JSON list of C-alpha atoms in Angstrom, two decimals:
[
{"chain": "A", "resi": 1, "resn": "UNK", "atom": "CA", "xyz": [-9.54, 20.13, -29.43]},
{"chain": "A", "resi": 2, "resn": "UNK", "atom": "CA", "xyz": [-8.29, 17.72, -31.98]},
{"chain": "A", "resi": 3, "resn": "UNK", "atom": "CA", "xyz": [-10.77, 15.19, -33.36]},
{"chain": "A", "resi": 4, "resn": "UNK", "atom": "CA", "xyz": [-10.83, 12.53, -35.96]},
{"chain": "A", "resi": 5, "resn": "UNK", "atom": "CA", "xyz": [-12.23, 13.61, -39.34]},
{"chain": "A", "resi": 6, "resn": "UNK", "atom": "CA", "xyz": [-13.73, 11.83, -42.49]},
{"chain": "A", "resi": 7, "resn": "UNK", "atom": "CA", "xyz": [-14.07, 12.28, -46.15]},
{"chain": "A", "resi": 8, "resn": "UNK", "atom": "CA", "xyz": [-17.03, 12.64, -47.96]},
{"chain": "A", "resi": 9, "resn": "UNK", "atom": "CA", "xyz": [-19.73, 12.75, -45.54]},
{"chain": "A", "resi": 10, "resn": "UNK", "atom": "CA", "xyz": [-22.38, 11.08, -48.02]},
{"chain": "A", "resi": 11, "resn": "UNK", "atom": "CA", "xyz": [-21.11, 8.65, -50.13]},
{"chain": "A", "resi": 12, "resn": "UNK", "atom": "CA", "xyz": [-23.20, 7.00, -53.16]},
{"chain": "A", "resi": 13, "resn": "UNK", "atom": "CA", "xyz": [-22.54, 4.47, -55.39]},
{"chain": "A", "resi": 14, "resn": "UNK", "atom": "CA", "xyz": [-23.61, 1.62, -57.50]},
{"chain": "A", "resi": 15, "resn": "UNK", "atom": "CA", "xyz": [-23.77, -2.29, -56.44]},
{"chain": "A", "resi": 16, "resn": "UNK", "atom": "CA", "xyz": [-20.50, -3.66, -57.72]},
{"chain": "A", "resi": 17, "resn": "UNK", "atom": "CA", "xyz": [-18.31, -0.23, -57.67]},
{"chain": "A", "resi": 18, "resn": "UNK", "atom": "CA", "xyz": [-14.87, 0.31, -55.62]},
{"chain": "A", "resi": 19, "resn": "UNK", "atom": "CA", "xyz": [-15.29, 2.75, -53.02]},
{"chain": "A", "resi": 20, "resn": "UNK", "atom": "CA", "xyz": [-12.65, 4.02, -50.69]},
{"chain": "A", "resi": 21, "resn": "UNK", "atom": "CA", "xyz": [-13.43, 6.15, -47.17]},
{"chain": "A", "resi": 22, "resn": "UNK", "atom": "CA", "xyz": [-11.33, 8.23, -45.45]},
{"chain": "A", "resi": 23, "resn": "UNK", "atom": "CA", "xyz": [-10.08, 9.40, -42.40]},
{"chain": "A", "resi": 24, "resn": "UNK", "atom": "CA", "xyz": [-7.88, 11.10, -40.24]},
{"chain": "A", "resi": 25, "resn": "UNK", "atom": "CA", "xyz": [-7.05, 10.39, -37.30]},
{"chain": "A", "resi": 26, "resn": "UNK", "atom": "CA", "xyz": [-5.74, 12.32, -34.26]},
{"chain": "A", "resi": 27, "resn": "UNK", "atom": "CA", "xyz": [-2.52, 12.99, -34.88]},
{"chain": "A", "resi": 28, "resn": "UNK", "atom": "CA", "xyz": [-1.09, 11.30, -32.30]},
{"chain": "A", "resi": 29, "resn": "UNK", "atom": "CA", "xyz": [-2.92, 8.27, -31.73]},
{"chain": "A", "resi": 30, "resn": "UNK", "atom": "CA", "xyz": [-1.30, 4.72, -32.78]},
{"chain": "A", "resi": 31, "resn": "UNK", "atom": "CA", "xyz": [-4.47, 2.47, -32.85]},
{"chain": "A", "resi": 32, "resn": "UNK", "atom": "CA", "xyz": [-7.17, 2.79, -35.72]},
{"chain": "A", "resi": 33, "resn": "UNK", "atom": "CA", "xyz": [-10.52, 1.59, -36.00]},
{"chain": "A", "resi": 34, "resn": "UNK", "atom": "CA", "xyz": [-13.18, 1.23, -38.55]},
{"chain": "A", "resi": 35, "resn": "UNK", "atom": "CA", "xyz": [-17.08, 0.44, -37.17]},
{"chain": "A", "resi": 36, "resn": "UNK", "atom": "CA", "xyz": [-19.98, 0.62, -38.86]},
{"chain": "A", "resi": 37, "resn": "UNK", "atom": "CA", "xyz": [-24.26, 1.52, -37.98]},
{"chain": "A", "resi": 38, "resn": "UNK", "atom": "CA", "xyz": [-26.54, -0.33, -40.42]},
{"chain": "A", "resi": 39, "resn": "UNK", "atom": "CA", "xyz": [-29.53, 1.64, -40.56]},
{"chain": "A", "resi": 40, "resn": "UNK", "atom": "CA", "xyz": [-31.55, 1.21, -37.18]},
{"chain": "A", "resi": 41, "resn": "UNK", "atom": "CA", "xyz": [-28.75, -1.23, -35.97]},
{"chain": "A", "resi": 42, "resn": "UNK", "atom": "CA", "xyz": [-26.06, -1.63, -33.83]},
{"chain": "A", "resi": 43, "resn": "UNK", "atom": "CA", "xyz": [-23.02, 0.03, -33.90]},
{"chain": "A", "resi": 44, "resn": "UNK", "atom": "CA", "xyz": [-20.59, -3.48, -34.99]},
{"chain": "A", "resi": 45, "resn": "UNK", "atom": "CA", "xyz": [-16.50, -3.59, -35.23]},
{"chain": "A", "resi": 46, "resn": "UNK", "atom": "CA", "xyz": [-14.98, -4.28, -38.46]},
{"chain": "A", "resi": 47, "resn": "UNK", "atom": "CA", "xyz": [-10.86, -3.66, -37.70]},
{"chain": "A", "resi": 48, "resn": "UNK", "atom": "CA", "xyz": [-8.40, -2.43, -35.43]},
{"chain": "A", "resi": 49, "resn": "UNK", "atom": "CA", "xyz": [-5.01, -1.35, -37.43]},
{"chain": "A", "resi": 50, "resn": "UNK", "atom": "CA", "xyz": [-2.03, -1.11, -35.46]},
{"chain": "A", "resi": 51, "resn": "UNK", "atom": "CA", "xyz": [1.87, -0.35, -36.35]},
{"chain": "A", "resi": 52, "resn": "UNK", "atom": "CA", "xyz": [0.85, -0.90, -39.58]},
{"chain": "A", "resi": 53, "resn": "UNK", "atom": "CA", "xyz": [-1.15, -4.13, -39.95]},
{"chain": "A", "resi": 54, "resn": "UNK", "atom": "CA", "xyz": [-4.43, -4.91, -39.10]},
{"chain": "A", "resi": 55, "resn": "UNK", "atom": "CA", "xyz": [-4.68, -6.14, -35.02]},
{"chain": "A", "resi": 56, "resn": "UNK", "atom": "CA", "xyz": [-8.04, -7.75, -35.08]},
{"chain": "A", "resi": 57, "resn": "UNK", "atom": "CA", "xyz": [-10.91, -7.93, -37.49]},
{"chain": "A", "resi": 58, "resn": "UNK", "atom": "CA", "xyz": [-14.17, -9.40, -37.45]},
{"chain": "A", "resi": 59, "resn": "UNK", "atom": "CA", "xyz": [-16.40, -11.82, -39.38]},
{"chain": "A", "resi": 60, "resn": "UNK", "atom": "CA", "xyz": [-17.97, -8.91, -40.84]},
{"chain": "A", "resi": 61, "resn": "UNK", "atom": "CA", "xyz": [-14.34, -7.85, -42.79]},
{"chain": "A", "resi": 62, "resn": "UNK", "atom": "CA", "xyz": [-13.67, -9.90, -45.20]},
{"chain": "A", "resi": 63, "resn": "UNK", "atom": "CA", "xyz": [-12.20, -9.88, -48.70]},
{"chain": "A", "resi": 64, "resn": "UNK", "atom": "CA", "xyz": [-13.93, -7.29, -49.79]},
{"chain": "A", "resi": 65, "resn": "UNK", "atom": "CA", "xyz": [-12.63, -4.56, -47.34]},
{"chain": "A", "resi": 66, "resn": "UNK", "atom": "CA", "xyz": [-9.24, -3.95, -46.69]},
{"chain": "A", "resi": 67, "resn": "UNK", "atom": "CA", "xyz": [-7.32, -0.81, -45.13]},
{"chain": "A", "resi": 68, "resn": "UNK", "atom": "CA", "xyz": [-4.37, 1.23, -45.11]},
{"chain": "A", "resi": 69, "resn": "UNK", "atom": "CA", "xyz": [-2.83, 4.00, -44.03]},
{"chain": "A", "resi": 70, "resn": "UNK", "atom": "CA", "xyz": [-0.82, 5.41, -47.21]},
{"chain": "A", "resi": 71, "resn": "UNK", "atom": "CA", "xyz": [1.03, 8.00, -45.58]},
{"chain": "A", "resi": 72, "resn": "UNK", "atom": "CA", "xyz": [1.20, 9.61, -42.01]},
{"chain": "A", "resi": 73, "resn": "UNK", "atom": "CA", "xyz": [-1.71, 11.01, -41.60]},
{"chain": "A", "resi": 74, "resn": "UNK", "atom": "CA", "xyz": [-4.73, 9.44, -43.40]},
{"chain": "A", "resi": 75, "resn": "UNK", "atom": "CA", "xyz": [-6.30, 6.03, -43.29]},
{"chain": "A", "resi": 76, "resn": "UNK", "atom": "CA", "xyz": [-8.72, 4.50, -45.38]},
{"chain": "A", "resi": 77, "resn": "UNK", "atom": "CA", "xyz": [-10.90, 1.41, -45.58]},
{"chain": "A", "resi": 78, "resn": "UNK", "atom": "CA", "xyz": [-11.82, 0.12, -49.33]},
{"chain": "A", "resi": 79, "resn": "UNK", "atom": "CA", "xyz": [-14.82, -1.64, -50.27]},
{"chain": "A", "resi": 80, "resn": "UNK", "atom": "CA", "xyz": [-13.45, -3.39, -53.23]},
{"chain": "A", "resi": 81, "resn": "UNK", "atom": "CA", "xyz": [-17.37, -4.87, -54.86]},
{"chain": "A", "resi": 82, "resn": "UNK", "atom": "CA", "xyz": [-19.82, -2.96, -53.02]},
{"chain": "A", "resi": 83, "resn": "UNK", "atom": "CA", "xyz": [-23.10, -4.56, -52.36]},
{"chain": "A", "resi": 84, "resn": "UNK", "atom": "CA", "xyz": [-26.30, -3.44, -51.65]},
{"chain": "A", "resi": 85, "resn": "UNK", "atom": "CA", "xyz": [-26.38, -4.68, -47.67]},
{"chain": "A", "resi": 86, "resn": "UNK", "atom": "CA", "xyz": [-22.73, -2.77, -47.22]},
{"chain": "A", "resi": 87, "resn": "UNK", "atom": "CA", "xyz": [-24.99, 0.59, -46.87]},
{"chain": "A", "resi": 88, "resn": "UNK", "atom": "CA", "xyz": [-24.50, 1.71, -43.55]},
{"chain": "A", "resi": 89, "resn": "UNK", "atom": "CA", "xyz": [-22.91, 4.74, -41.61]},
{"chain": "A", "resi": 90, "resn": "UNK", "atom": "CA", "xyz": [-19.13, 4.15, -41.37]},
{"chain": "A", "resi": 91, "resn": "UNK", "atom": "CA", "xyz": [-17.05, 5.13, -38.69]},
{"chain": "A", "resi": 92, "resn": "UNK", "atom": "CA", "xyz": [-13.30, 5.70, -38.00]},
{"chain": "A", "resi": 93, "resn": "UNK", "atom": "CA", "xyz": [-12.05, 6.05, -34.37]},
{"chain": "A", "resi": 94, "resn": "UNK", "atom": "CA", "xyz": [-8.50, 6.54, -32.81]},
{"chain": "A", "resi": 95, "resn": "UNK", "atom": "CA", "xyz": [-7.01, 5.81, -29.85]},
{"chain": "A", "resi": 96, "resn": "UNK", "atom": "CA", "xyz": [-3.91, 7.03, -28.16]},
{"chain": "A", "resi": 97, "resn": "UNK", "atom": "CA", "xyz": [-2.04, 3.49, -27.02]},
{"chain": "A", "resi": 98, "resn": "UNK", "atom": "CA", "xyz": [-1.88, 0.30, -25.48]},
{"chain": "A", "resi": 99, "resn": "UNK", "atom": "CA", "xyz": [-5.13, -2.17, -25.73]},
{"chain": "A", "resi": 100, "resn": "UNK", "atom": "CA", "xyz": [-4.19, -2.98, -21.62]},
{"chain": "A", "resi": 101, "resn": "UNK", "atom": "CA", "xyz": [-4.66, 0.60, -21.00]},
{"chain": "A", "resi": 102, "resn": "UNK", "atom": "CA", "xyz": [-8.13, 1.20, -21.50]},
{"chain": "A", "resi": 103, "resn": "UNK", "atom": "CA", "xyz": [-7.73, 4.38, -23.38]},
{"chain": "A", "resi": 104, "resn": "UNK", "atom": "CA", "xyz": [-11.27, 5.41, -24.84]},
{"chain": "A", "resi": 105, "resn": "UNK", "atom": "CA", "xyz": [-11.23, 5.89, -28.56]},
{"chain": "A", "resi": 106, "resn": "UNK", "atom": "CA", "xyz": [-12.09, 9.26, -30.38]},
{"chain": "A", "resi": 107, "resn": "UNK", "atom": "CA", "xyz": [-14.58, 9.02, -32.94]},
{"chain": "A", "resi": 108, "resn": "UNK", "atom": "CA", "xyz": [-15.42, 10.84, -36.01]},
{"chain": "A", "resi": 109, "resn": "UNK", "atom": "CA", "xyz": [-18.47, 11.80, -37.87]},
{"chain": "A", "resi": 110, "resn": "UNK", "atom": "CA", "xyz": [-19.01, 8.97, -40.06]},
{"chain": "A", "resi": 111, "resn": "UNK", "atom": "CA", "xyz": [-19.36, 8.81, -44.38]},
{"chain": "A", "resi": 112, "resn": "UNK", "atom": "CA", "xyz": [-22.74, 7.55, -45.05]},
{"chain": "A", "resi": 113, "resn": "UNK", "atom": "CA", "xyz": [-22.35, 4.96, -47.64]},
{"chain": "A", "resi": 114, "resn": "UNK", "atom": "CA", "xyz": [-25.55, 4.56, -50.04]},
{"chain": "A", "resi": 115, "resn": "UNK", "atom": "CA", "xyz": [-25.06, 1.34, -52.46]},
{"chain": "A", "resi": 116, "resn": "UNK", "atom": "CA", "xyz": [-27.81, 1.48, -55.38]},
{"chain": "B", "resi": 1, "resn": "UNK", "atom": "CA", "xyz": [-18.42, -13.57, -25.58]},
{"chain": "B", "resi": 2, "resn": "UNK", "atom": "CA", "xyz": [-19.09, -10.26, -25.05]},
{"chain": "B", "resi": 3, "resn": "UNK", "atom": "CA", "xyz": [-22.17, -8.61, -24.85]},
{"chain": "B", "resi": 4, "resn": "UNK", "atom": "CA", "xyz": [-23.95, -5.65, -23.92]},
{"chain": "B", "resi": 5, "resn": "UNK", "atom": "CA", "xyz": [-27.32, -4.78, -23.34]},
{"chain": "B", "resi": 6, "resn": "UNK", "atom": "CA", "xyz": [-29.50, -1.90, -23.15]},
{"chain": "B", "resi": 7, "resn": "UNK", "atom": "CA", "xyz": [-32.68, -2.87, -22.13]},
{"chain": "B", "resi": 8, "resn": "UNK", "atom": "CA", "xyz": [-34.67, 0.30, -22.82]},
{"chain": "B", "resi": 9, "resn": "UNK", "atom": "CA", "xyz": [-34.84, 1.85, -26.62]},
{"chain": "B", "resi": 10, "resn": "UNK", "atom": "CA", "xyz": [-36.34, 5.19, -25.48]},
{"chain": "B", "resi": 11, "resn": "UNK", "atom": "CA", "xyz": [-36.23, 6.78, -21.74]},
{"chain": "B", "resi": 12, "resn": "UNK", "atom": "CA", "xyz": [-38.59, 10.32, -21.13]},
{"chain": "B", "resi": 13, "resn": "UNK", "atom": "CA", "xyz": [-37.52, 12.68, -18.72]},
{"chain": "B", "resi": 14, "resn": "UNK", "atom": "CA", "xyz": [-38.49, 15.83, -17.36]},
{"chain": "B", "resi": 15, "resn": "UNK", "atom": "CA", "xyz": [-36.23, 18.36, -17.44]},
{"chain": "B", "resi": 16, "resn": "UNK", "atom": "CA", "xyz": [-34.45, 18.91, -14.22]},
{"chain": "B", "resi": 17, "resn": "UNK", "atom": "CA", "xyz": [-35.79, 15.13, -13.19]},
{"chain": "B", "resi": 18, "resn": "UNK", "atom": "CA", "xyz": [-32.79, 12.80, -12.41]},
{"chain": "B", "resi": 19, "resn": "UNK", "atom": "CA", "xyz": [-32.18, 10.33, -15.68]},
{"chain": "B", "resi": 20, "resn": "UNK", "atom": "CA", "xyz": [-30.66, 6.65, -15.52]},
{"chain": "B", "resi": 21, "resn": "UNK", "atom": "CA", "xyz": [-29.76, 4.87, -18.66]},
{"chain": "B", "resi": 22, "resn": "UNK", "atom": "CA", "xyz": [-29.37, 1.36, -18.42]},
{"chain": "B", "resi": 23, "resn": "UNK", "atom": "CA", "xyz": [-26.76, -1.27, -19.24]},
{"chain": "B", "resi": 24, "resn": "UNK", "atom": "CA", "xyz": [-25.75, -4.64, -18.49]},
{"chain": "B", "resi": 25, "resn": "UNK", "atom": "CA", "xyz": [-22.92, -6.77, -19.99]},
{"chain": "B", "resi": 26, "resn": "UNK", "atom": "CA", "xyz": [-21.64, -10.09, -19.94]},
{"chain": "B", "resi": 27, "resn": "UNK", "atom": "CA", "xyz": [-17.86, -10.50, -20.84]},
{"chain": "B", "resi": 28, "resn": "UNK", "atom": "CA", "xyz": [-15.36, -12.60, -18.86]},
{"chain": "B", "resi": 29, "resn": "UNK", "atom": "CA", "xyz": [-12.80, -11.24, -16.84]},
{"chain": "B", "resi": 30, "resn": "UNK", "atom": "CA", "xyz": [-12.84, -7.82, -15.49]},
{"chain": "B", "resi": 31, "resn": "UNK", "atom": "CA", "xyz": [-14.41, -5.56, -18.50]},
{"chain": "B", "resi": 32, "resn": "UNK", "atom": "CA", "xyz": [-13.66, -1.97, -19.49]},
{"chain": "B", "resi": 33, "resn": "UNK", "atom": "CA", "xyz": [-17.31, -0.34, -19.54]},
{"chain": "B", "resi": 34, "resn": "UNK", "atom": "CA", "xyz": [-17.89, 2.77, -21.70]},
{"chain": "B", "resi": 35, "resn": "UNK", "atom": "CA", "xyz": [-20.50, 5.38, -22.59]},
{"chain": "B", "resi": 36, "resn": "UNK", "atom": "CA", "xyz": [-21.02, 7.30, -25.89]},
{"chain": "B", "resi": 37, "resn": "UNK", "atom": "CA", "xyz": [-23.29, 9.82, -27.11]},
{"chain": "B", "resi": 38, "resn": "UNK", "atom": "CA", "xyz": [-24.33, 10.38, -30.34]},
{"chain": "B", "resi": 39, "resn": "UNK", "atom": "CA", "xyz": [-26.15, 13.74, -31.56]},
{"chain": "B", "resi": 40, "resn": "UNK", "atom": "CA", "xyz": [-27.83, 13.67, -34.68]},
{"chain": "B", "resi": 41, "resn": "UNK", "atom": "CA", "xyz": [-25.47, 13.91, -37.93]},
{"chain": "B", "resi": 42, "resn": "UNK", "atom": "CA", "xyz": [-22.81, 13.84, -35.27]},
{"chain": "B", "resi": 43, "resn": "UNK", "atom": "CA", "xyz": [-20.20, 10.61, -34.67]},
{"chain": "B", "resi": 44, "resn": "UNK", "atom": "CA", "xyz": [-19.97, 9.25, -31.23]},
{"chain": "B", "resi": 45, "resn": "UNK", "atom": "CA", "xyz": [-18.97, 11.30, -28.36]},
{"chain": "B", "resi": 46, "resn": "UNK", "atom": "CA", "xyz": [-17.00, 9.75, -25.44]},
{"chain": "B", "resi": 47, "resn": "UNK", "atom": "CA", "xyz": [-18.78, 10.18, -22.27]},
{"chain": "B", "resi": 48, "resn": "UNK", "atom": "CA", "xyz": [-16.77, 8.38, -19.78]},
{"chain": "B", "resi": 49, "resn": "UNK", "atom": "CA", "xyz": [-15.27, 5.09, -18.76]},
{"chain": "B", "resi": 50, "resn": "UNK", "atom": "CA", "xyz": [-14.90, 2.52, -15.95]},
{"chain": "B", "resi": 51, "resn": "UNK", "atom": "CA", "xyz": [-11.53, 1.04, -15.69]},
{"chain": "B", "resi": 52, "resn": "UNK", "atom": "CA", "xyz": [-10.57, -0.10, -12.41]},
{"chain": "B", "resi": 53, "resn": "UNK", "atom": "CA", "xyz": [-10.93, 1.28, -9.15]},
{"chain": "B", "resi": 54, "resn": "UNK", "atom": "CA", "xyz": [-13.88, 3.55, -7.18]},
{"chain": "B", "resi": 55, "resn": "UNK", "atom": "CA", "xyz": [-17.35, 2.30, -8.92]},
{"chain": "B", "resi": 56, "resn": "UNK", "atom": "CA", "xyz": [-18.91, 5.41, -9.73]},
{"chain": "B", "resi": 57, "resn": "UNK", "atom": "CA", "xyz": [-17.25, 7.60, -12.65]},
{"chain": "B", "resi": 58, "resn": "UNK", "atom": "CA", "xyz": [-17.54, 10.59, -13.86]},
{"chain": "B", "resi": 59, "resn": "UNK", "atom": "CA", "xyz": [-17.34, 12.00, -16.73]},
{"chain": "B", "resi": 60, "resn": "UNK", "atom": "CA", "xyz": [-18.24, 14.78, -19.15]},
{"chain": "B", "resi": 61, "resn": "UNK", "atom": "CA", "xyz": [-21.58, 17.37, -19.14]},
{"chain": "B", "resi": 62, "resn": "UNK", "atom": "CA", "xyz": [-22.28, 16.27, -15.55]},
{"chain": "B", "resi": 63, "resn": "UNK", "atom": "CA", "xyz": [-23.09, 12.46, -16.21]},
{"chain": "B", "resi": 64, "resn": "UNK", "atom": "CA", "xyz": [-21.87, 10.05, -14.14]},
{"chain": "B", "resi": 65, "resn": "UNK", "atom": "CA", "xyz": [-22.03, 5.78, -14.14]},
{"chain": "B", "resi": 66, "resn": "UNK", "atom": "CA", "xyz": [-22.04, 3.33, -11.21]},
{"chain": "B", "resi": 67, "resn": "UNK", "atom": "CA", "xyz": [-20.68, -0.44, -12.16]},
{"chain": "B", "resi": 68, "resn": "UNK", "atom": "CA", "xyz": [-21.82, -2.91, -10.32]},
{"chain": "B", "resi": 69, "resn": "UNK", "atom": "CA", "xyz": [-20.24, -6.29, -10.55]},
{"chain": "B", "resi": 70, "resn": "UNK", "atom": "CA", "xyz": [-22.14, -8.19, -8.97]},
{"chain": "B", "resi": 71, "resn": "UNK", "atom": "CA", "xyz": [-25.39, -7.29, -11.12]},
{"chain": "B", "resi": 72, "resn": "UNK", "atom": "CA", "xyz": [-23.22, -6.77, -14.13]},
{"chain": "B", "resi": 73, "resn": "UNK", "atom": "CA", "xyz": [-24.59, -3.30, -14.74]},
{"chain": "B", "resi": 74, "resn": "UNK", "atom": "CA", "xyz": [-23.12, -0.36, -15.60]},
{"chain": "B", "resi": 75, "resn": "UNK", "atom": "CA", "xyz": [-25.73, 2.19, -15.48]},
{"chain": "B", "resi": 76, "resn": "UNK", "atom": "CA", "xyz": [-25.39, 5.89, -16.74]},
{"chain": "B", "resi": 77, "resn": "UNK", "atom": "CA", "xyz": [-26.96, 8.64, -14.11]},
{"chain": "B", "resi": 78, "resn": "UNK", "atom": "CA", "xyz": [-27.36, 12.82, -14.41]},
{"chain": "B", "resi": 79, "resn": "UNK", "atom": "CA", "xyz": [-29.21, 14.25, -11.40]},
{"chain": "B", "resi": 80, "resn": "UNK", "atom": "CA", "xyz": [-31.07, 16.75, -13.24]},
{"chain": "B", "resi": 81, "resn": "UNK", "atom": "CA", "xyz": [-31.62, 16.28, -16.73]},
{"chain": "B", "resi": 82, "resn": "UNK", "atom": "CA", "xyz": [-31.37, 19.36, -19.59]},
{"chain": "B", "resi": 83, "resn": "UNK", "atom": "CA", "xyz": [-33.31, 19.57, -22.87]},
{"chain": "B", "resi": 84, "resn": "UNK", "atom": "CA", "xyz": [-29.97, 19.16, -24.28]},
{"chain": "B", "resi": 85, "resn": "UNK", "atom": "CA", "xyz": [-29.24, 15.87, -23.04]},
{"chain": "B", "resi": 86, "resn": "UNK", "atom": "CA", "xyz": [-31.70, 14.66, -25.29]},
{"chain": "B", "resi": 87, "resn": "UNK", "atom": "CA", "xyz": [-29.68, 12.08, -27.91]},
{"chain": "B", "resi": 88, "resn": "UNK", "atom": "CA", "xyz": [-28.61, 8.31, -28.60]},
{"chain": "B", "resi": 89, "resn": "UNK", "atom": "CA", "xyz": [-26.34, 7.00, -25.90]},
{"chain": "B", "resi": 90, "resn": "UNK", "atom": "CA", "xyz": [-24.71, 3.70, -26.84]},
{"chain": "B", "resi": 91, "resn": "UNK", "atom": "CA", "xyz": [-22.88, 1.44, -23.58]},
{"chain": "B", "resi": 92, "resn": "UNK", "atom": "CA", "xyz": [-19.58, -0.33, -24.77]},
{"chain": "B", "resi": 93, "resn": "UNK", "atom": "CA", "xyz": [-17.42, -3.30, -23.01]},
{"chain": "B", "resi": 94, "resn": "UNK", "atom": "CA", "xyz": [-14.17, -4.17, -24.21]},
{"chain": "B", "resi": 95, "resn": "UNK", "atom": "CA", "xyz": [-12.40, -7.12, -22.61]},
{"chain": "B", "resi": 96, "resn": "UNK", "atom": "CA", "xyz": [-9.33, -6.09, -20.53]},
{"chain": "B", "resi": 97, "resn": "UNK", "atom": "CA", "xyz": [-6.03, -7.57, -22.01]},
{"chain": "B", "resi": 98, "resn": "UNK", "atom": "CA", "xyz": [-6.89, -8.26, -25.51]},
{"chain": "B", "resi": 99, "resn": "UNK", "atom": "CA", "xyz": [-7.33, -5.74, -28.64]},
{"chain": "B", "resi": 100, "resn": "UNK", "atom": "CA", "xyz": [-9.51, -2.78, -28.49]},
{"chain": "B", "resi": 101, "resn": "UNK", "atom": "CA", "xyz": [-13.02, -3.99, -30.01]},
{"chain": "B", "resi": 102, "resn": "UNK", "atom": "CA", "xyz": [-15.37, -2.42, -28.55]},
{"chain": "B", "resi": 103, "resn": "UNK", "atom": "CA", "xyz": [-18.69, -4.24, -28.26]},
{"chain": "B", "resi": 104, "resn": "UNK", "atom": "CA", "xyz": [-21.81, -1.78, -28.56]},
{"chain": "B", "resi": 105, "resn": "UNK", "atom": "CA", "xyz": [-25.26, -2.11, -27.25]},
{"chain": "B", "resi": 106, "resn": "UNK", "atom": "CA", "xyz": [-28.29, -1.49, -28.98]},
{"chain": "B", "resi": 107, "resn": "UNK", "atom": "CA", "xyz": [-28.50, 2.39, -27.86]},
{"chain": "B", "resi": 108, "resn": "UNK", "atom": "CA", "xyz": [-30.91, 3.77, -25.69]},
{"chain": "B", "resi": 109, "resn": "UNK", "atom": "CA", "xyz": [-32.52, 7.13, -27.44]},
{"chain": "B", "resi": 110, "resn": "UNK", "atom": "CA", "xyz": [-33.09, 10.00, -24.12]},
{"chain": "B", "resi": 111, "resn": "UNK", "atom": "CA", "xyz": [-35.52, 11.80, -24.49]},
{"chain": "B", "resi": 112, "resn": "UNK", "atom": "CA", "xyz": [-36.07, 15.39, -22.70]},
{"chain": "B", "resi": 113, "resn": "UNK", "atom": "CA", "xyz": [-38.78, 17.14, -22.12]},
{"chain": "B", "resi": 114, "resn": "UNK", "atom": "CA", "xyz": [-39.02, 20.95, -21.28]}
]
């Protein structure tokens, strides 16, 4: 059964470092997602990357993220200063088409991001 | 704006007892309803979804979810639970028509016992 896969699983780094997470979606989908779990929290949206460019994003996303999907297969999310709150569990999720259709995204393990 | 709810953090169960996890939502418009599991060290595992059409879904490992409009709730049911149900199950809306945020609640951790 395909299934959405990330890269690393555990991810530390210092306050102030550049750190990039991947994924992979399913191979087939055409919407991407990033979400993330603070500790003991919620599970909150960040962005929604469509055809290329990001669909939606939230308050949460701002000019310290950004994605992209460099080639056909992977997309990534970069974190360009990290800070100490930006620990969390992120997640990437796919889905196969249109936002009226309801489809149910896929998601994938999640990169646990430790900021010292 | 949306929101969900989950009013319970942790629901016990016998095994073999029927389980309901709760949720209730507020989003305008007709929503798109959703349950995920998450196992530990796992991501989230779709569950099932409400859409349109008959109010009780189904969906996967025998769970099933009624939505009820009228009380805004969109509660997820097993008739007899297993040991292995035991996990975090998170209850999602996403408003019909627009992007594909989906708006979690808090999770509700089930709990069963042998």
């Amino acid at each position: 059964e395909p299934e959405v896969t990330q890269t690393p699983s555990h991810q530390v780094t210092q306050m102030g470092q550049e750190v990039i997470l991947r994924c992979v979606p399913i191979s087939n989908h055409l919407y991407f997602y990033w979400y993330r779990q603070i500790l003991g929290q919620k599970v909150e949206f960040l962005v929604s990357f469509y055809n290329n460019e990001i669909s939606e994003k939230s308050e949460i996303f701002d000019d310290q993220f950004s994605v992209e999907r460099p080639d056909g297969s992977n997309f990534t999310l970069k974190i360009r200063s990290t800070k100490l709150e930006d620990s969390a569990m992120y997640f990437c999720a796919s889905s196969i088409g249109l936002a009226g259709r309801g489809d149910e995204q896929f998601f994938g393990p999640g990169t646990r991001l430790t900021v010292l | 704006a949306q929101s969900v709810a989950q009013p319970e953090d942790q629901v016990n169960v016998a095994e073999g007892n029927p389980l309901t996890v709760k949720c209730t939502y507020s989003v305008s418009g007709n929503p798109y309803l959703f349950w995920y599991v998450q196992y530990p060290n796992r991501g989230l595992q779709f569950l099932l979804k409400y859409i349109t059409g008959d109010n009780l879904v189904k969906g996967s490992y025998g769970f099933e979810a009624e939505f009820n409009k009228s009380q805004t709730s969109f509660h997820l049911k097993k008739p007899s639970a297993l040991v292995s149900d035991s996990a975090l199950y998170f209850c999602a809306v996403r408003e019909p028509g627009g992007y594909n945020k989906l708006i979690f609640g808090a999770g509700t951790r089930l709990a069963v016992h042998p």
